[in-house]
mmCIF file of C-alpha atoms in Angstrom:
data_model
loop_
_atom_site.group_PDB
_atom_site.id
_atom_site.type_symbol
_atom_site.label_atom_id
_atom_site.label_comp_id
_atom_site.label_asym_id
_atom_site.label_seq_id
_atom_site.Cartn_x
_atom_site.Cartn_y
_atom_site.Cartn_z
ATOM 1 C CA MET A 1480 -7.108 -4.747 -11.385
ATOM 2 C CA LEU A 1481 -8.882 -3.982 -14.580
ATOM 3 C CA ARG A 1482 -5.529 -3.826 -16.473
ATOM 4 C CA TYR A 1483 -4.715 -7.248 -15.160
ATOM 5 C CA LEU A 1484 -8.243 -8.574 -16.143
ATOM 6 C CA LYS A 1485 -7.697 -7.334 -19.718
ATOM 7 C CA GLU A 1486 -4.273 -8.796 -19.945
ATOM 8 C CA TYR A 1487 -5.461 -12.203 -18.704
ATOM 9 C CA THR A 1488 -8.532 -12.208 -20.838
ATOM 10 C CA LEU A 1489 -6.496 -11.203 -23.823
ATOM 11 C CA ALA A 1490 -3.915 -13.942 -23.127
ATOM 12 C CA GLU A 1491 -6.345 -16.802 -22.491
ATOM 13 C CA TYR A 1492 -9.460 -15.827 -24.744
ATOM 14 C CA TYR A 1493 -7.758 -13.642 -27.356
ATOM 15 C CA LYS A 1494 -9.957 -10.589 -26.700
ATOM 16 C CA GLU A 1495 -9.999 -7.822 -24.148
ATOM 17 C CA ASP A 1496 -13.504 -8.452 -22.806
ATOM 18 C CA ILE A 1497 -15.949 -11.252 -22.098
ATOM 19 C CA MET A 1498 -19.645 -11.225 -21.151
ATOM 20 C CA LEU A 1499 -20.369 -10.970 -17.467
ATOM 21 C CA ASP A 1500 -22.234 -14.406 -17.545
ATOM 22 C CA GLN A 1501 -19.009 -15.973 -18.967
ATOM 23 C CA VAL A 1502 -17.057 -15.159 -15.746
ATOM 24 C CA SER A 1503 -16.855 -18.724 -14.242
ATOM 25 C CA TYR A 1504 -15.198 -20.579 -11.482
ATOM 26 C CA GLU A 1505 -12.655 -21.659 -14.109
ATOM 27 C CA TYR A 1506 -12.117 -18.050 -15.170
ATOM 28 C CA ILE A 1507 -11.520 -16.857 -11.633
ATOM 29 C CA ASP A 1508 -9.143 -19.663 -10.864
ATOM 30 C CA GLY A 1509 -7.209 -19.008 -14.082
ATOM 31 C CA PHE A 1510 -7.052 -15.227 -13.171
ATOM 32 C CA ASN A 1511 -5.679 -16.137 -9.670
ATOM 33 C CA SER A 1512 -2.915 -18.250 -11.282
ATOM 34 C CA PHE A 1513 -2.130 -15.462 -13.757
ATOM 35 C CA LEU A 1514 -1.665 -12.945 -10.935
ATOM 36 C CA GLN A 1515 0.592 -15.295 -9.023
ATOM 37 C CA THR A 1516 2.718 -16.302 -12.001
ATOM 38 C CA ALA A 1517 2.659 -13.814 -14.851
ATOM 39 C CA LYS A 1518 2.375 -10.821 -12.441
ATOM 40 C CA ASN A 1519 4.312 -12.118 -9.476
ATOM 41 C CA CYS A 1520 1.586 -11.329 -6.961
ATOM 42 C CA LYS A 1521 1.838 -13.068 -3.615
ATOM 43 C CA ASN A 1522 -1.084 -14.953 -2.438
ATOM 44 C CA ASN A 1523 -2.371 -12.243 -0.348
ATOM 45 C CA GLY A 1524 -2.008 -9.665 -3.085
ATOM 46 C CA ALA A 1525 -3.990 -11.816 -5.424
ATOM 47 C CA VAL A 1526 -6.664 -12.475 -2.796
ATOM 48 C CA ASN A 1527 -7.176 -8.700 -2.326
ATOM 49 C CA LEU A 1528 -7.559 -8.204 -6.099
ATOM 50 C CA LEU A 1529 -9.938 -11.133 -6.324
ATOM 51 C CA CYS A 1530 -11.891 -9.615 -3.292
ATOM 52 C CA CYS A 1531 -12.440 -6.442 -5.308
ATOM 53 C CA MET A 1532 -13.635 -8.559 -8.330
ATOM 54 C CA LYS A 1533 -15.850 -10.626 -5.886
ATOM 55 C CA ASN A 1534 -17.531 -7.314 -4.644
ATOM 56 C CA PHE A 1535 -18.263 -6.275 -8.237
ATOM 57 C CA ILE A 1536 -19.852 -9.701 -8.973
ATOM 58 C CA LEU A 1537 -22.086 -9.252 -5.969
ATOM 59 C CA TYR A 1538 -23.066 -5.833 -7.179
ATOM 60 C CA CYS A 1539 -23.999 -7.373 -10.492
ATOM 61 C CA LEU A 1540 -26.056 -10.010 -8.761
ATOM 62 C CA ARG A 1541 -27.989 -7.415 -6.795
ATOM 63 C CA ASN A 1542 -28.765 -5.629 -9.923
ATOM 64 C CA GLU A 1543 -29.880 -8.807 -11.660
ATOM 65 C CA TRP A 1544 -27.256 -8.356 -14.392
ATOM 66 C CA ILE A 1545 -26.198 -12.110 -13.795
ATOM 67 C CA GLU A 1546 -28.075 -14.969 -12.312
ATOM 68 C CA LYS A 1547 -25.229 -17.163 -10.900
ATOM 69 C CA ASN A 1548 -22.345 -16.248 -8.496
ATOM 70 C CA PRO A 1549 -19.118 -17.701 -9.899
ATOM 71 C CA PHE A 1550 -17.506 -17.045 -6.468
ATOM 72 C CA LYS A 1551 -20.071 -19.317 -4.689
ATOM 73 C CA TYR A 1552 -17.712 -22.259 -4.218
ATOM 74 C CA TYR A 1553 -14.328 -20.348 -4.808
ATOM 75 C CA LYS A 1554 -12.485 -19.956 -1.562
ATOM 76 C CA LEU A 1555 -10.284 -16.881 -0.878
ATOM 77 C CA LYS A 1556 -7.855 -17.629 1.778
ATOM 78 C CA GLU A 1557 -5.030 -15.192 2.970
ATOM 79 C CA ASP A 1558 -1.743 -16.516 4.270
ATOM 80 C CA HIS A 1559 -1.045 -15.585 7.856
ATOM 81 C CA ASN A 1560 2.668 -15.484 8.014
ATOM 82 C CA LYS A 1561 5.068 -14.343 10.710
ATOM 83 C CA ALA A 1562 5.070 -10.661 11.528
ATOM 84 C CA LYS A 1563 6.950 -8.514 8.935
ATOM 85 C CA ASP A 1564 9.733 -6.084 9.881
ATOM 86 C CA HIS A 1565 8.731 -2.527 10.744
ATOM 87 C CA LEU A 1566 10.756 0.260 12.398
ATOM 88 C CA THR A 1567 10.123 1.393 15.914
ATOM 89 C CA LYS A 1568 9.818 5.254 16.472
ATOM 90 C CA ALA A 1569 13.383 5.246 17.845
ATOM 91 C CA GLU A 1570 14.743 3.559 14.819
ATOM 92 C CA LEU A 1571 12.866 5.902 12.452
ATOM 93 C CA ASP A 1572 14.217 8.797 14.402
ATOM 94 C CA VAL A 1573 17.811 7.352 13.939
ATOM 95 C CA LEU A 1574 17.160 7.088 10.243
ATOM 96 C CA LEU A 1575 15.827 10.671 10.111
ATOM 97 C CA ASP A 1576 18.769 12.161 11.890
ATOM 98 C CA LYS A 1577 21.550 10.128 10.556
ATOM 99 C CA ALA A 1578 23.896 12.000 8.024
ATOM 100 C CA MET A 1579 24.179 9.919 4.882
ATOM 101 C CA PRO A 1580 27.764 9.667 3.358
ATOM 102 C CA ASN A 1581 26.578 10.590 -0.259
ATOM 103 C CA SER A 1582 23.608 12.001 -2.011
ATOM 104 C CA ARG A 1583 22.691 8.636 -3.565
ATOM 105 C CA LEU A 1584 22.017 7.191 0.009
ATOM 106 C CA GLU A 1585 20.417 10.363 1.174
ATOM 107 C CA ARG A 1586 17.853 10.244 -1.569
ATOM 108 C CA ILE A 1587 16.996 6.727 -0.812
ATOM 109 C CA ARG A 1588 16.692 7.542 2.877
ATOM 110 C CA ASP A 1589 14.401 10.433 1.977
ATOM 111 C CA VAL A 1590 12.091 8.269 -0.100
ATOM 112 C CA PHE A 1591 11.911 5.598 2.557
ATOM 113 C CA VAL A 1592 11.112 8.206 5.263
ATOM 114 C CA PHE A 1593 8.435 9.766 2.979
ATOM 115 C CA CYS A 1594 6.707 6.456 2.699
ATOM 116 C CA SER A 1595 7.101 5.820 6.423
ATOM 117 C CA LEU A 1596 5.385 9.001 7.312
ATOM 118 C CA THR A 1597 2.582 8.745 4.660
ATOM 119 C CA GLY A 1598 1.922 5.027 4.209
ATOM 120 C CA LEU A 1599 2.404 5.337 0.527
ATOM 121 C CA ALA A 1600 3.431 2.125 -1.260
ATOM 122 C CA PHE A 1601 6.855 2.259 -3.200
ATOM 123 C CA THR A 1602 5.008 2.217 -6.555
ATOM 124 C CA ASP A 1603 2.641 5.011 -5.454
ATOM 125 C CA ALA A 1604 5.575 7.178 -4.446
ATOM 126 C CA ASP A 1605 7.183 6.583 -7.754
ATOM 127 C CA HIS A 1606 3.943 7.780 -9.595
ATOM 128 C CA LEU A 1607 3.169 10.678 -7.234
ATOM 129 C CA ARG A 1608 2.601 13.798 -9.370
ATOM 130 C CA ARG A 1609 1.675 17.366 -8.591
ATOM 131 C CA GLU A 1610 -1.897 16.889 -9.446
ATOM 132 C CA HIS A 1611 -2.154 14.407 -6.455
ATOM 133 C CA ILE A 1612 -1.264 17.267 -4.073
ATOM 134 C CA THR A 1613 -4.169 19.485 -2.744
ATOM 135 C CA LYS A 1614 -4.890 21.897 0.014
ATOM 136 C CA ASP A 1615 -8.137 22.089 1.822
ATOM 137 C CA GLU A 1616 -9.891 25.207 3.204
ATOM 138 C CA ASP A 1617 -8.101 24.941 6.530
ATOM 139 C CA GLY A 1618 -4.628 24.959 4.905
ATOM 140 C CA MET A 1619 -3.968 21.208 5.411
ATOM 141 C CA VAL A 1620 -2.031 19.654 2.467
ATOM 142 C CA TRP A 1621 -3.229 16.370 1.295
ATOM 143 C CA ILE A 1622 -2.277 13.456 -0.952
ATOM 144 C CA ARG A 1623 -5.316 12.217 -2.842
ATOM 145 C CA LYS A 1624 -4.178 9.499 -5.221
ATOM 146 C CA PRO A 1625 -5.607 6.289 -6.541
ATOM 147 C CA ARG A 1626 -3.277 3.364 -5.588
ATOM 148 C CA GLU A 1627 -1.418 1.764 -8.499
ATOM 149 C CA LYS A 1628 -2.313 -1.598 -7.313
ATOM 150 C CA THR A 1629 -6.094 -1.330 -6.859
ATOM 151 C CA ALA A 1630 -7.188 2.134 -8.057
ATOM 152 C CA VAL A 1631 -8.664 2.695 -4.526
ATOM 153 C CA ILE A 1632 -8.074 6.354 -3.510
ATOM 154 C CA SER A 1633 -5.658 6.976 -0.632
ATOM 155 C CA ARG A 1634 -6.385 10.198 1.344
ATOM 156 C CA ILE A 1635 -3.415 11.328 3.191
ATOM 157 C CA PRO A 1636 -2.805 14.578 5.260
ATOM 158 C CA LEU A 1637 0.801 15.432 5.075
ATOM 159 C CA LEU A 1638 2.849 15.879 8.231
ATOM 160 C CA PRO A 1639 5.629 18.515 8.273
ATOM 161 C CA GLN A 1640 8.523 16.210 7.413
ATOM 162 C CA PRO A 1641 6.995 14.853 4.203
ATOM 163 C CA LEU A 1642 6.133 18.427 3.248
ATOM 164 C CA ARG A 1643 9.812 19.386 3.777
ATOM 165 C CA LEU A 1644 10.846 16.563 1.520
ATOM 166 C CA LEU A 1645 8.514 17.612 -1.203
ATOM 167 C CA ASP A 1646 9.994 21.181 -0.942
ATOM 168 C CA LYS A 1647 13.504 19.732 -0.923
ATOM 169 C CA TYR A 1648 13.080 18.000 -4.269
ATOM 170 C CA GLY A 1649 10.706 20.542 -5.753
ATOM 171 C CA GLU A 1650 13.486 22.314 -7.555
ATOM 172 C CA ASP A 1651 15.194 19.119 -8.856
ATOM 173 C CA LYS A 1652 15.633 19.722 -12.623
ATOM 174 C CA GLU A 1653 15.655 16.052 -13.512
ATOM 175 C CA LEU A 1654 12.451 15.377 -11.585
ATOM 176 C CA GLN A 1655 10.857 18.483 -13.122
ATOM 177 C CA LYS A 1656 11.421 16.940 -16.644
ATOM 178 C CA THR A 1657 9.386 13.799 -15.759
ATOM 179 C CA GLY A 1658 6.923 15.342 -13.415
ATOM 180 C CA ARG A 1659 7.833 13.121 -10.592
ATOM 181 C CA LEU A 1660 7.988 14.619 -7.066
ATOM 182 C CA LEU A 1661 10.427 12.154 -5.478
ATOM 183 C CA PRO A 1662 13.713 10.646 -6.538
ATOM 184 C CA VAL A 1663 12.428 7.074 -6.627
ATOM 185 C CA PRO A 1664 14.801 4.433 -8.221
ATOM 186 C CA SER A 1665 13.923 1.058 -9.299
ATOM 187 C CA ASN A 1666 12.613 -1.360 -6.595
ATOM 188 C CA GLN A 1667 15.785 -3.588 -6.892
ATOM 189 C CA LYS A 1668 18.154 -0.631 -6.410
ATOM 190 C CA MET A 1669 16.110 0.798 -3.559
ATOM 191 C CA ASN A 1670 16.158 -2.413 -1.707
ATOM 192 C CA ALA A 1671 19.841 -2.885 -2.310
ATOM 193 C CA TYR A 1672 20.686 0.678 -1.086
ATOM 194 C CA LEU A 1673 18.478 0.318 1.995
ATOM 195 C CA LYS A 1674 20.671 -2.504 3.153
ATOM 196 C CA GLU A 1675 23.515 -0.080 3.063
ATOM 197 C CA ILE A 1676 21.541 2.392 5.074
ATOM 198 C CA ALA A 1677 20.454 -0.204 7.699
ATOM 199 C CA VAL A 1678 24.252 -0.845 8.256
ATOM 200 C CA ILE A 1679 25.057 2.697 8.565
ATOM 201 C CA CYS A 1680 22.106 3.365 11.050
ATOM 202 C CA ASN A 1681 22.999 0.116 12.937
ATOM 203 C CA ILE A 1682 19.382 -1.114 12.399
ATOM 204 C CA ASP A 1683 19.392 -4.916 12.561
ATOM 205 C CA LYS A 1684 16.461 -5.359 10.292
ATOM 206 C CA ASN A 1685 15.973 -6.308 6.653
ATOM 207 C CA LEU A 1686 14.882 -2.879 5.221
ATOM 208 C CA THR A 1687 12.873 -3.159 2.004
ATOM 209 C CA THR A 1688 10.468 -0.747 0.165
ATOM 210 C CA HIS A 1689 7.445 -2.338 1.967
ATOM 211 C CA VAL A 1690 8.832 -1.904 5.458
ATOM 212 C CA ALA A 1691 8.264 1.757 5.110
ATOM 213 C CA ARG A 1692 4.538 1.382 4.536
ATOM 214 C CA HIS A 1693 4.422 -1.294 7.299
ATOM 215 C CA THR A 1694 6.308 1.037 9.614
ATOM 216 C CA PHE A 1695 3.666 3.797 9.090
ATOM 217 C CA ALA A 1696 0.699 1.453 9.652
ATOM 218 C CA CYS A 1697 2.238 0.010 12.741
ATOM 219 C CA LEU A 1698 3.160 3.263 14.362
ATOM 220 C CA ALA A 1699 -0.262 4.715 13.448
ATOM 221 C CA VAL A 1700 -1.922 1.830 15.457
ATOM 222 C CA GLU A 1701 0.566 2.162 18.211
ATOM 223 C CA TYR A 1702 -0.368 5.862 18.719
ATOM 224 C CA GLY A 1703 -4.053 5.155 18.762
ATOM 225 C CA MET A 1704 -5.218 5.747 15.159
ATOM 226 C CA PRO A 1705 -8.520 4.079 14.680
ATOM 227 C CA ILE A 1706 -8.320 1.110 12.091
ATOM 228 C CA ASP A 1707 -11.140 2.675 9.877
ATOM 229 C CA ILE A 1708 -9.177 5.921 9.540
ATOM 230 C CA LEU A 1709 -5.879 4.096 8.792
ATOM 231 C CA ALA A 1710 -7.778 1.931 6.089
ATOM 232 C CA LYS A 1711 -8.644 5.223 4.343
ATOM 233 C CA ILE A 1712 -5.038 6.531 4.465
ATOM 234 C CA LEU A 1713 -3.516 3.198 3.168
ATOM 235 C CA GLY A 1714 -6.293 2.957 0.467
ATOM 236 C CA HIS A 1715 -7.565 -0.450 1.582
ATOM 237 C CA THR A 1716 -11.017 -1.298 0.193
ATOM 238 C CA ASN A 1717 -12.308 -2.261 3.786
ATOM 239 C CA ALA A 1718 -10.924 -2.224 7.216
ATOM 240 C CA ASN A 1719 -10.626 -5.878 7.432
ATOM 241 C CA MET A 1720 -7.496 -5.714 5.315
ATOM 242 C CA THR A 1721 -6.056 -3.242 7.827
ATOM 243 C CA ARG A 1722 -6.765 -5.195 11.003
ATOM 244 C CA HIS A 1723 -3.613 -7.396 10.958
ATOM 245 C CA TYR A 1724 -1.657 -4.195 11.958
ATOM 246 C CA ALA A 1725 -3.559 -4.171 15.331
ATOM 247 C CA LYS A 1726 -1.432 -7.100 16.543
ATOM 248 C CA PHE A 1727 1.472 -4.769 16.910
ATOM 249 C CA SER A 1728 -0.345 -2.397 19.432
ATOM 250 C CA GLU A 1729 0.830 -4.184 22.693
ATOM 251 C CA ASN A 1730 2.116 -0.851 23.973
ATOM 252 C CA ASN A 1731 -1.304 0.685 23.114
ATOM 253 C CA ILE A 1732 -3.022 -2.048 25.026
ATOM 254 C CA SER A 1733 -0.666 -1.479 27.975
ATOM 255 C CA ARG A 1734 -1.399 2.213 27.946
ATOM 256 C CA GLU A 1735 -5.195 1.709 27.866
ATOM 257 C CA MET A 1736 -4.962 -0.777 30.679
ATOM 258 C CA LEU A 1737 -2.958 1.665 32.824
ATOM 259 C CA LYS A 1738 -5.742 4.232 32.080
ATOM 260 C CA LEU A 1739 -8.329 1.857 33.381
ATOM 261 C CA GLY A 1740 -6.166 0.944 36.360
ATOM 262 C CA SER A 1741 -5.901 4.711 37.293
ATOM 263 C CA GLN A 1742 -9.740 4.958 37.387
ATOM 264 C CA LEU A 1743 -10.258 1.767 39.517
ATOM 265 C CA ARG A 1744 -7.882 2.808 42.377
#
């Protein structure tokens, strides 16, 4: 977010920084427009960034660094669109087991699966480096990485399959030259190749880079992961950003109701 703020301030005010008391309703509205036009942010993405900014402004108010709240009359409203595609466990299993016809699609499939089993966003997978991988005292391997979008730390314990994929590409000479851990292409190429993979796997869904992260979140909720824990893994600033995944947990609701029913007999 700080990078975007600097870019906006430089473009509109011809300097990288302004005083805190110069942050006004007009400044916030202009920054919102900048995010959704110059940076191609969707409304909800812009709202998330502005919420981070709002939290900082409230912190400044509490410390009496400023006297007025420029967000007082500025309304931040998320769009509630129809449910996005995500893979079921059965579909993800097909993707995992299906032999790809060439190494190009195999590498794309592997990146998608890695994101589906870690919750990493596409750009975070692209920027994943060795320093983001740590091991705790119990031997659990973790990803601890600031999100490229918000700089909030994602804390992700790695399952066996993502670990195997890191090992698989650990000896890749081209990746070693750049320090990258995964063979992530451009977003445009990734989405184009995912369409081929969907056909090969007979998955009648529009596979995109974001579907992988969405798949992880929906399956995590489906299998009973608490929203607060999921928020930490996804790198959300608060659990409210994560709660929209809960609407996909109908199987979980059914399972819990059956548990209740067994106790009431």
